[in-house]
Coordinates of C-alpha atoms and ligand atoms in Angstrom, one line a residue:
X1 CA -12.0 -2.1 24.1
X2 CA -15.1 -0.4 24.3
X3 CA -16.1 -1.2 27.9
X4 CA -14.2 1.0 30.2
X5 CA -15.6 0.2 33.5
X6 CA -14.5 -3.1 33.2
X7 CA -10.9 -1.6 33.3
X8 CA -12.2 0.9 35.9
X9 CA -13.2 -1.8 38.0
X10 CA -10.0 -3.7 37.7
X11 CA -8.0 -1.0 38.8
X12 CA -9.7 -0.3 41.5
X13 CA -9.5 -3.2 43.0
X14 CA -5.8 -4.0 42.3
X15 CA -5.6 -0.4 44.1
X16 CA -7.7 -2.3 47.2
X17 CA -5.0 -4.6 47.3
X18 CA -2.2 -2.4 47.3
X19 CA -4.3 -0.5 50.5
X20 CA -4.5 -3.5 52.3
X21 CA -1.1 -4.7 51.7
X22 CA -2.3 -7.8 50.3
X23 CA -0.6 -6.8 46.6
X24 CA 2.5 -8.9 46.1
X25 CA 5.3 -7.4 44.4
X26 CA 7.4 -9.8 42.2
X27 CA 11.2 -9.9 43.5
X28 CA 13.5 -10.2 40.2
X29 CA 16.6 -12.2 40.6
X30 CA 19.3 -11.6 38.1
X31 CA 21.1 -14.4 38.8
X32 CA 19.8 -18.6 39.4
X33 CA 18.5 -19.8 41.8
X34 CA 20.5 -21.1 45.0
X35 CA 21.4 -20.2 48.8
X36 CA 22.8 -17.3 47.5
X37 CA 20.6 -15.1 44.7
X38 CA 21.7 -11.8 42.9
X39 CA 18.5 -9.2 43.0
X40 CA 18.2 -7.1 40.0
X41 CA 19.9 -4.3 41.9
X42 CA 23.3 -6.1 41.9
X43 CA 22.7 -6.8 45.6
X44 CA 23.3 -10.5 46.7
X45 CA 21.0 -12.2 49.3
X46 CA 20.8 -15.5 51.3
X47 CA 17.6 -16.7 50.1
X48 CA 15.9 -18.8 52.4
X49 CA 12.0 -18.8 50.7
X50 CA 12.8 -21.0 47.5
X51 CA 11.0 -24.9 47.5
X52 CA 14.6 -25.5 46.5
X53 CA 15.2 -28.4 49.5
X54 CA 18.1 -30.4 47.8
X55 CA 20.0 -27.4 46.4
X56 CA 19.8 -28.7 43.0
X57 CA 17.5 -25.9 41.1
X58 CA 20.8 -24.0 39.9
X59 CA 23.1 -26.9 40.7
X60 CA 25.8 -27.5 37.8
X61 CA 25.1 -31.6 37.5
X62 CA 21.4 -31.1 37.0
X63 CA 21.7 -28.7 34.7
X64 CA 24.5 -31.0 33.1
X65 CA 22.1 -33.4 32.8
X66 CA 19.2 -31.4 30.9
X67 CA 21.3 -30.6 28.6
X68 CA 22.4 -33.7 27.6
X69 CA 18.4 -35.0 27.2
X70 CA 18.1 -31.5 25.6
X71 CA 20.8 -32.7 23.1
X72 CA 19.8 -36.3 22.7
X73 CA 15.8 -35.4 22.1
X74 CA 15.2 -31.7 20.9
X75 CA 13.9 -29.2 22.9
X76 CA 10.1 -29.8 23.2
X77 CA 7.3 -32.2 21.2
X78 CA 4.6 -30.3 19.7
X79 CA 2.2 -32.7 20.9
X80 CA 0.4 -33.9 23.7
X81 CA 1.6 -37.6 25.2
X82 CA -0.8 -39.8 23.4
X83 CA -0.8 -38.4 19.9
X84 CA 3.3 -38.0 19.2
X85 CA 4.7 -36.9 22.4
X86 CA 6.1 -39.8 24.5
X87 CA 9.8 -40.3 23.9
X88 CA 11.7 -42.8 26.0
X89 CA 13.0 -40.4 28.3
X90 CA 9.1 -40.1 29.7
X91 CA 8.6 -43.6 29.9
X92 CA 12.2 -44.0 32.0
X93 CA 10.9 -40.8 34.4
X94 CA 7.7 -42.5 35.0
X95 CA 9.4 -46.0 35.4
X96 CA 11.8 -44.6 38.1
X97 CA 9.2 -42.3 39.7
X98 CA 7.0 -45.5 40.7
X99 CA 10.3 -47.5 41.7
X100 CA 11.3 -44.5 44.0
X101 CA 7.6 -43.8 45.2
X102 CA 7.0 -47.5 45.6
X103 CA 3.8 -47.6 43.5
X104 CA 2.8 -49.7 40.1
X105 CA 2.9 -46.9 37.9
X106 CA 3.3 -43.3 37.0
X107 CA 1.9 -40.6 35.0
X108 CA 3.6 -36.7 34.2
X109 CA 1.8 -33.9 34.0
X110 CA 3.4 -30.4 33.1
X111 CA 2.9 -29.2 36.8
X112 CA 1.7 -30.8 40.5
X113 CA -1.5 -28.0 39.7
X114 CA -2.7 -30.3 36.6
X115 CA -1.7 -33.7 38.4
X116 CA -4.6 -32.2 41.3
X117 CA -6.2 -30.8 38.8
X118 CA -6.5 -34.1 36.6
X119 CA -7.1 -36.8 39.4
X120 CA -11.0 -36.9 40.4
X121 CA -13.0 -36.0 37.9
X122 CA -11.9 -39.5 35.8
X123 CA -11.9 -41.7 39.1
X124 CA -15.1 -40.1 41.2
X125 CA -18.4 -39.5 40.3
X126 CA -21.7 -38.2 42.1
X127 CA -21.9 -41.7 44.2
X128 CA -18.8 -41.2 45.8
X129 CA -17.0 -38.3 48.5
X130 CA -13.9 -36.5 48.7
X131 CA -12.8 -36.0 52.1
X132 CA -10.3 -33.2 52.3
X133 CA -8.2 -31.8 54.7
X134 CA -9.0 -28.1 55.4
X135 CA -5.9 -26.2 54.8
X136 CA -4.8 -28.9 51.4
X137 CA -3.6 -26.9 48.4
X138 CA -5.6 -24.8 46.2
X139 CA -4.6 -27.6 43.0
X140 CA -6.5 -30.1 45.4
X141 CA -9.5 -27.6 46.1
X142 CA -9.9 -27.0 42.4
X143 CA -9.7 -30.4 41.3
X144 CA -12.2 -31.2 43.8
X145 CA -14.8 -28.7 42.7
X146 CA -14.1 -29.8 38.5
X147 CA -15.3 -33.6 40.2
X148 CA -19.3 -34.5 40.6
X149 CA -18.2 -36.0 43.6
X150 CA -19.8 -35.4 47.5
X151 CA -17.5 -32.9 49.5
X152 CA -16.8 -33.4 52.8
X153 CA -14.1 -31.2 54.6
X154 CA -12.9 -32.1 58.1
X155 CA -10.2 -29.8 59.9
X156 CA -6.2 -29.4 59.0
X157 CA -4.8 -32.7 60.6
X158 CA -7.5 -33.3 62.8
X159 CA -8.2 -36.8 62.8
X160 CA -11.1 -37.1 65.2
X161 CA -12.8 -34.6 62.7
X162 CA -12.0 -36.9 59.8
X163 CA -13.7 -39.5 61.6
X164 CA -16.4 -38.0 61.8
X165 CA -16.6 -37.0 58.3
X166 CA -16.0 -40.9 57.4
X167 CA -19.0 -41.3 59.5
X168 CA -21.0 -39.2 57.8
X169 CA -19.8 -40.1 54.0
X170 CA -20.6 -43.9 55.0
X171 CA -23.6 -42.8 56.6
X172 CA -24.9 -41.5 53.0
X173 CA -24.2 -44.6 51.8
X174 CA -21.2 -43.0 49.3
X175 CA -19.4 -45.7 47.0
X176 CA -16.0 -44.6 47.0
X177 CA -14.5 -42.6 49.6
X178 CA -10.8 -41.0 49.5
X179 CA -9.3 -39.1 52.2
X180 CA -7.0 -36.7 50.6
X181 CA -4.1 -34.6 51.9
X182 CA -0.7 -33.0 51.9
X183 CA 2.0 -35.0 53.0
X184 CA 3.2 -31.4 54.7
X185 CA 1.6 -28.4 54.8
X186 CA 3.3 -25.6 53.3
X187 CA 2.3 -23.0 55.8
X188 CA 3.4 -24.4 59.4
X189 CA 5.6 -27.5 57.7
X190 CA 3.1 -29.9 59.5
X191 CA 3.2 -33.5 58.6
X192 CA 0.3 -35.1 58.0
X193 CA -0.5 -38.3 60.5
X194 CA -0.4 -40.8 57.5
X195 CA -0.1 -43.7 60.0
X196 CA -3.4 -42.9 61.9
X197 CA -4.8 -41.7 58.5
X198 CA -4.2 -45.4 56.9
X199 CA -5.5 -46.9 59.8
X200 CA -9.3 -45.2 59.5
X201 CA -9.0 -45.9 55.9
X202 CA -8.6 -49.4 57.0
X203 CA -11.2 -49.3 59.4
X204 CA -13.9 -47.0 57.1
X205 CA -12.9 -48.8 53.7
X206 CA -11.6 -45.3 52.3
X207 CA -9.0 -44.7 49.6
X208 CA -6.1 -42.3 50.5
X209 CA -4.3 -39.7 48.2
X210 CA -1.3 -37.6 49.3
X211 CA 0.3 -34.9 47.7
X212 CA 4.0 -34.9 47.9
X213 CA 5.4 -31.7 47.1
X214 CA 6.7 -30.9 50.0
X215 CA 8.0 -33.8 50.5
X216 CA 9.5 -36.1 47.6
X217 CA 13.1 -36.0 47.8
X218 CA 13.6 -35.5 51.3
X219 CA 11.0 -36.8 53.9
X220 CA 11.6 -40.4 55.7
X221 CA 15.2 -42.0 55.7
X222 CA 16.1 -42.3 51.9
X223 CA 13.9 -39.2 50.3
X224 CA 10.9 -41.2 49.6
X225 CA 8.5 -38.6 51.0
X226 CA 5.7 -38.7 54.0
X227 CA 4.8 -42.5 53.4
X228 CA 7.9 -43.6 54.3
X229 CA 9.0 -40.9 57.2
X230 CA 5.6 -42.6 58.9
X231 CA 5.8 -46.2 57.6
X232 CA 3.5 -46.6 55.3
X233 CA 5.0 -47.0 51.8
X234 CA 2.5 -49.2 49.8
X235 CA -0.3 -48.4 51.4
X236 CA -1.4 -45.0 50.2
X237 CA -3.4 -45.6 47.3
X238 CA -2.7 -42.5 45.1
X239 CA 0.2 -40.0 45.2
X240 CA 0.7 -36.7 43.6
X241 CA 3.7 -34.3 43.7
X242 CA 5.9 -31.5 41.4
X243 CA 9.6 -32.4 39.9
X244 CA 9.8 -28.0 40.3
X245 CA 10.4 -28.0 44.2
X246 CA 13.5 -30.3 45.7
X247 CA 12.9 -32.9 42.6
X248 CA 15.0 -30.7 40.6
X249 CA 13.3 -27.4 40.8
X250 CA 12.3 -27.0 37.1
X251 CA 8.2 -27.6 36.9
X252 CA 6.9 -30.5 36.5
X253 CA 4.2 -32.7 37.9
X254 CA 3.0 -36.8 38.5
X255 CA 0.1 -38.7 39.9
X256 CA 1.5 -42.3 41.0
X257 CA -0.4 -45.3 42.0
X258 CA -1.8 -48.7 41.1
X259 CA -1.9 -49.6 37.3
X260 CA -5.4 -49.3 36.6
X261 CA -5.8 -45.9 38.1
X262 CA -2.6 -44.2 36.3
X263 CA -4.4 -46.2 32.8
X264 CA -7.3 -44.7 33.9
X265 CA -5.6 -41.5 33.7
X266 CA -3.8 -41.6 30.9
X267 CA -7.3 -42.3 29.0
X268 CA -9.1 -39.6 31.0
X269 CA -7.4 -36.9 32.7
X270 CA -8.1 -33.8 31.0
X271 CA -4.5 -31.3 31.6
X272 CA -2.7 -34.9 30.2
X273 CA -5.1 -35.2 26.9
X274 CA -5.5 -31.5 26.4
X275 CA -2.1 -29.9 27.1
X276 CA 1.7 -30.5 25.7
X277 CA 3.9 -33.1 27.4
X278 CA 6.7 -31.8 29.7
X279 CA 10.1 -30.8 28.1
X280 CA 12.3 -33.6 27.3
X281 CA 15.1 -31.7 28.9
X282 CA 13.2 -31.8 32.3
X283 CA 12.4 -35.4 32.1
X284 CA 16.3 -36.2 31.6
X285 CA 17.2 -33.8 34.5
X286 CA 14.6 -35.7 36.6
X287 CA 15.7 -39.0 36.0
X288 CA 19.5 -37.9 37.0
X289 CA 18.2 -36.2 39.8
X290 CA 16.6 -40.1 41.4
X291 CA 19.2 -41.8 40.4
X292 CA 21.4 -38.8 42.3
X293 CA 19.4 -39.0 45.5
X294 CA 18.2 -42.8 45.4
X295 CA 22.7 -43.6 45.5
X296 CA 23.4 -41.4 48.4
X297 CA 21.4 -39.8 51.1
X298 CA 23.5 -36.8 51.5
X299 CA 21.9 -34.3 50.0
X300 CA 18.9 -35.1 52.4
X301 CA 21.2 -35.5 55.3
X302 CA 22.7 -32.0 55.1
X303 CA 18.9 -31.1 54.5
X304 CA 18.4 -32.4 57.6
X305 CA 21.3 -31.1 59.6
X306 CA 21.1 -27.5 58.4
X307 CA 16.8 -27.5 59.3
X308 CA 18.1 -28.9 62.8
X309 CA 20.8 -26.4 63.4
X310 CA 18.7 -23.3 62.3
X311 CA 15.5 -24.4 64.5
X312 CA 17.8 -24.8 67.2
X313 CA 19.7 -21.8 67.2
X314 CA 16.4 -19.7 66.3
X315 CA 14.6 -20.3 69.3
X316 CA 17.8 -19.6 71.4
X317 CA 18.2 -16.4 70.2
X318 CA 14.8 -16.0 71.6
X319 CA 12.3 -15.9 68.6
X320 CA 9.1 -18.6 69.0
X321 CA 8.7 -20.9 65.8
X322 CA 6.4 -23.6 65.3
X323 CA 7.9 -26.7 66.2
X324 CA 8.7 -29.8 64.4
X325 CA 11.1 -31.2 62.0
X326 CA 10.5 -30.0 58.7
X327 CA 12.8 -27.7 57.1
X328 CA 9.7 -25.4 56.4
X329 CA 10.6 -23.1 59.7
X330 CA 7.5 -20.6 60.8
X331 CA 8.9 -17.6 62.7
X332 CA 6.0 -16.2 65.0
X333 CA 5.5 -12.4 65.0
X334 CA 1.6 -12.4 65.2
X335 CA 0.9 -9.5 64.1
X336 CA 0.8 -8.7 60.6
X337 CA 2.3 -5.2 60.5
X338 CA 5.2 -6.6 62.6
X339 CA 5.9 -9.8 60.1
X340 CA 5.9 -6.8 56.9
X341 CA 8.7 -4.8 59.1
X342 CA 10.6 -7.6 59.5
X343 CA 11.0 -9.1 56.2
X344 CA 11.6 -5.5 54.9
X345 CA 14.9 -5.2 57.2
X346 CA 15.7 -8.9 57.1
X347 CA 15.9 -7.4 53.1
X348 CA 17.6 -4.7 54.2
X349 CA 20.1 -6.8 56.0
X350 CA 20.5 -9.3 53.1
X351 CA 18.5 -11.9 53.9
X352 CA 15.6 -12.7 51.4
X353 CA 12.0 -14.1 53.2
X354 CA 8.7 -14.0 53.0
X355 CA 6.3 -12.6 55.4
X356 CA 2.5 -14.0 55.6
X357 CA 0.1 -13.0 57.1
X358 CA -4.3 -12.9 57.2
X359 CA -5.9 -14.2 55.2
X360 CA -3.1 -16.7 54.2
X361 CA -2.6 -17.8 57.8
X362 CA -5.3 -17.1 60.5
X363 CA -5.8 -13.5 62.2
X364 CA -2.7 -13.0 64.7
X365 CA -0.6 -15.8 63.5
X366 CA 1.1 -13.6 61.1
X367 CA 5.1 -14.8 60.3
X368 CA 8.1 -15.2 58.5
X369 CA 8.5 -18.8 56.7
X370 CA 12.0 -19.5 56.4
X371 CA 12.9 -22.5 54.0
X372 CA 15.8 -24.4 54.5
X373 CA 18.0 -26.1 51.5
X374 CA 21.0 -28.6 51.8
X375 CA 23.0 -25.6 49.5
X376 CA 22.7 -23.4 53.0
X377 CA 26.3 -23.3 54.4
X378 CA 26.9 -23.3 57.9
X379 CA 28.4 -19.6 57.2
X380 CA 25.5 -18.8 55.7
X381 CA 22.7 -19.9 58.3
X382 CA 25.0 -18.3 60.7
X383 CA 24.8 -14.9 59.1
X384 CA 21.2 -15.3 58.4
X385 CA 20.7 -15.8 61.9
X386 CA 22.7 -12.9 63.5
X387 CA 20.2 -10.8 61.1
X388 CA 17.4 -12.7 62.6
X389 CA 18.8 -11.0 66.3
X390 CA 19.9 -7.5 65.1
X391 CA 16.6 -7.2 63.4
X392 CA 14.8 -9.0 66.5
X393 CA 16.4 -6.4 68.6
X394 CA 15.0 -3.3 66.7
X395 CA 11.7 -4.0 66.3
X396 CA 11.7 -4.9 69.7
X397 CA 10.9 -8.6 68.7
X398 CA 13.4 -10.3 71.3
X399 CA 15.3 -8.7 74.2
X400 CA 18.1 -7.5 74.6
X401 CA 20.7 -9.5 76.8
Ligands
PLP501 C1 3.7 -26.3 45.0 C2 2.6 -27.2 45.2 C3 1.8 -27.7 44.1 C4 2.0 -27.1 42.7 O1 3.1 -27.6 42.1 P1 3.5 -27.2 40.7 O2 4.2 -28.4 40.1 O3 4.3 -26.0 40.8 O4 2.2 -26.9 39.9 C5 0.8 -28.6 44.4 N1 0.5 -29.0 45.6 C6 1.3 -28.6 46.7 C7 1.0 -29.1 48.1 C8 2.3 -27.7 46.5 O5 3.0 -27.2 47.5

């Protein structure tokens, strides 16, 4: 406690951020999660920013179902995996993981961040490259830099760019190469082009890795993620993802592929030897969950049908979003005091979303990201949306007609 200007310092620049409007504020909920949240004012709001795709964070039969793991194995392990923290309820999760993914095997992790984290350092070394899409997310980045491996970066789902990159990593005369991205991309709910992607793999002799969590649960016709929305289950080599976004909503996170790379793992990756295992509650919520969405599709489908209807209805009330199918919806306002007037009356008008704008998207393509869930009524979108145009109107956003 005895240097002061460190604290100085500190507050000076959280004071910076609070200038630029860059600080962000944490929004307490007093209730659980779900299409309808209770802020700690008593107020309720239609929350469309939550990861929660499937409706099932504050759902009653996942919750059901961590309790009855919670009661069948304790509440937590004191141990890592490999020393005495692997109950059967682990091995089950991984089991079903790989059947749903379509892979050899599977490994948990306590979070997607430490499956990123945990997946190139063991595999790569300074004879091989990591070629990574430009906007992938920051778990990726990090685990890339903990990895002796080359870097090569070619731009967000441009796939002449990643040519060229292959190019140049085969050009070095690099070992190993893996072309690595998100299945979707969080900020614009762009898919990445797995089936042109697999095909330079092919023709380059790369690896590919996606990361899934943005998509497991809910992406091609029965859930199974990007792969199989562009036909290519079995042929991505590695795939990460979280069990905290439509997988149930809790935290949790997996690296899936063939056998000897998840061994591999499970030997080497340093957030699996060096940190506790996940809760045997979440790994028993998990597994309902699967079996939940691998017996019926319907969760998905009114996924599906709600992100339709709202992107739809969105751009008729005039309002420009960025298209595509993905129930990640952008709103375009541009500008970035614009997107932080918005939100703040969408708030006003009961409607909780969040606004982003530079340096988390690019100068002038400041927004509102509005998240659809299969728990959105039709009621609900509908109210949402007449906020959208009474809100739209004000600010002078969309005309009046
Ligand atoms: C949310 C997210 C993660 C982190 O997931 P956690 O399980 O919460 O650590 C990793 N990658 C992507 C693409 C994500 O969107």
């Amino acid at each position: 406690m005895s240097d002061q200007a460190f604290y100085s310092s500190l507050q000076q620049k959280l004071a910076t951020l609070k200038d630029e409007g860059l600080f962000k504020p944490e929004r307490v909920l007093a209730s659980r999660q779900g299409a309808e949240v209770v802020a700690q004012d008593g107020r309720t709001l239609i929350n469309m920013c939550a990861n929660n795709y499937l409706g099932l964070s504050g759902d009653v039969e996942t919750q059901k179902a961590a309790a009855a793991a919670l009661e069948k194995y304790g509440y937590g392990l004191s141990s890592v995996r490999f020393i005495c923290g692997t109950q059967t309820v682990h091995k089950e999760l991984e089991s079903a993981l790989s059947n749903f993914l379509g892979t050899e095997d599977t490994i948990l992790y306590a979070a997607a961040f430490d499956a990123n984290g945990g997946v190139f350092e063991p595999l790569f070394d300074e004879n091989d490259a990591i070629i990574s899409d430009a906007l992938n997310h920051a778990s990726i980045i990090d685990g890339v830099r903990l990895c002796k491996a080359a870097r090569y970066r070619y731009a967000n789902n441009d796939m002449a760019d990643l040519e060229k990159q292959l190019v140049a990593a085969t050009e070095a005369g690099k070992r190993h190469k893996i072309i690595v991205t998100d299945g979707v991309f969080s900020m614009d709910g762009t898919i990445a082009q797995l089936d042109k992607i697999v095909e330079l793999a092919e023709k380059y002799g790369a690896l590919t890795m996606i990361d899934e969590s943005h998509a497991s649960g809910f992406m091609g016709a029965t859930g199974r993620g990007t792969h199989e929305h562009c036909g290519v289950i079995g042929k991505i080599d590695i795939i990460t993802g979280t069990l905290g976004k439509a997988l149930g909503g809790a935290m949790g996170g997996f690296t899936s592929g063939k056998k000897e790379v998840i061994e591999t793992l499970r030997q080497k990756s340093r957030p699996y030897l060096f940190s506790n295992t996940l809760a045997p509650m979440i790994a028993g919520a998990s597994l309902a969950v699967l079996e939940r969405i691998s017996k019926s599709t319907e969760l998905r489908d009114r996924l599906h049908e709600n992100t339709a209807y709202f992107r739809k209805e969105i751009e008729r009330i005039g309002f420009t979003i960025k298209p595509g199918t993905h129930p990640v919806v952008p709103v375009m306002l541009f500008e970035a005091p614009v997107a932080q007037k918005f939100a703040s009356r969408m708030f006003e008008l009961g409607v909780l979303l969040s606004g982003f704008f530079y340096p988390v998207v690019p100068m002038g393509q400041a927004r509102v990201r509005v998240q659809l869930s299969a728990a959105h009524t039709r009621e609900q979108l509908d109210t949402v949306l007449k906020a959208f145009e009474q809100a739209g109107k004000e600010l002078g956003i969309i005309q009046n007609n």
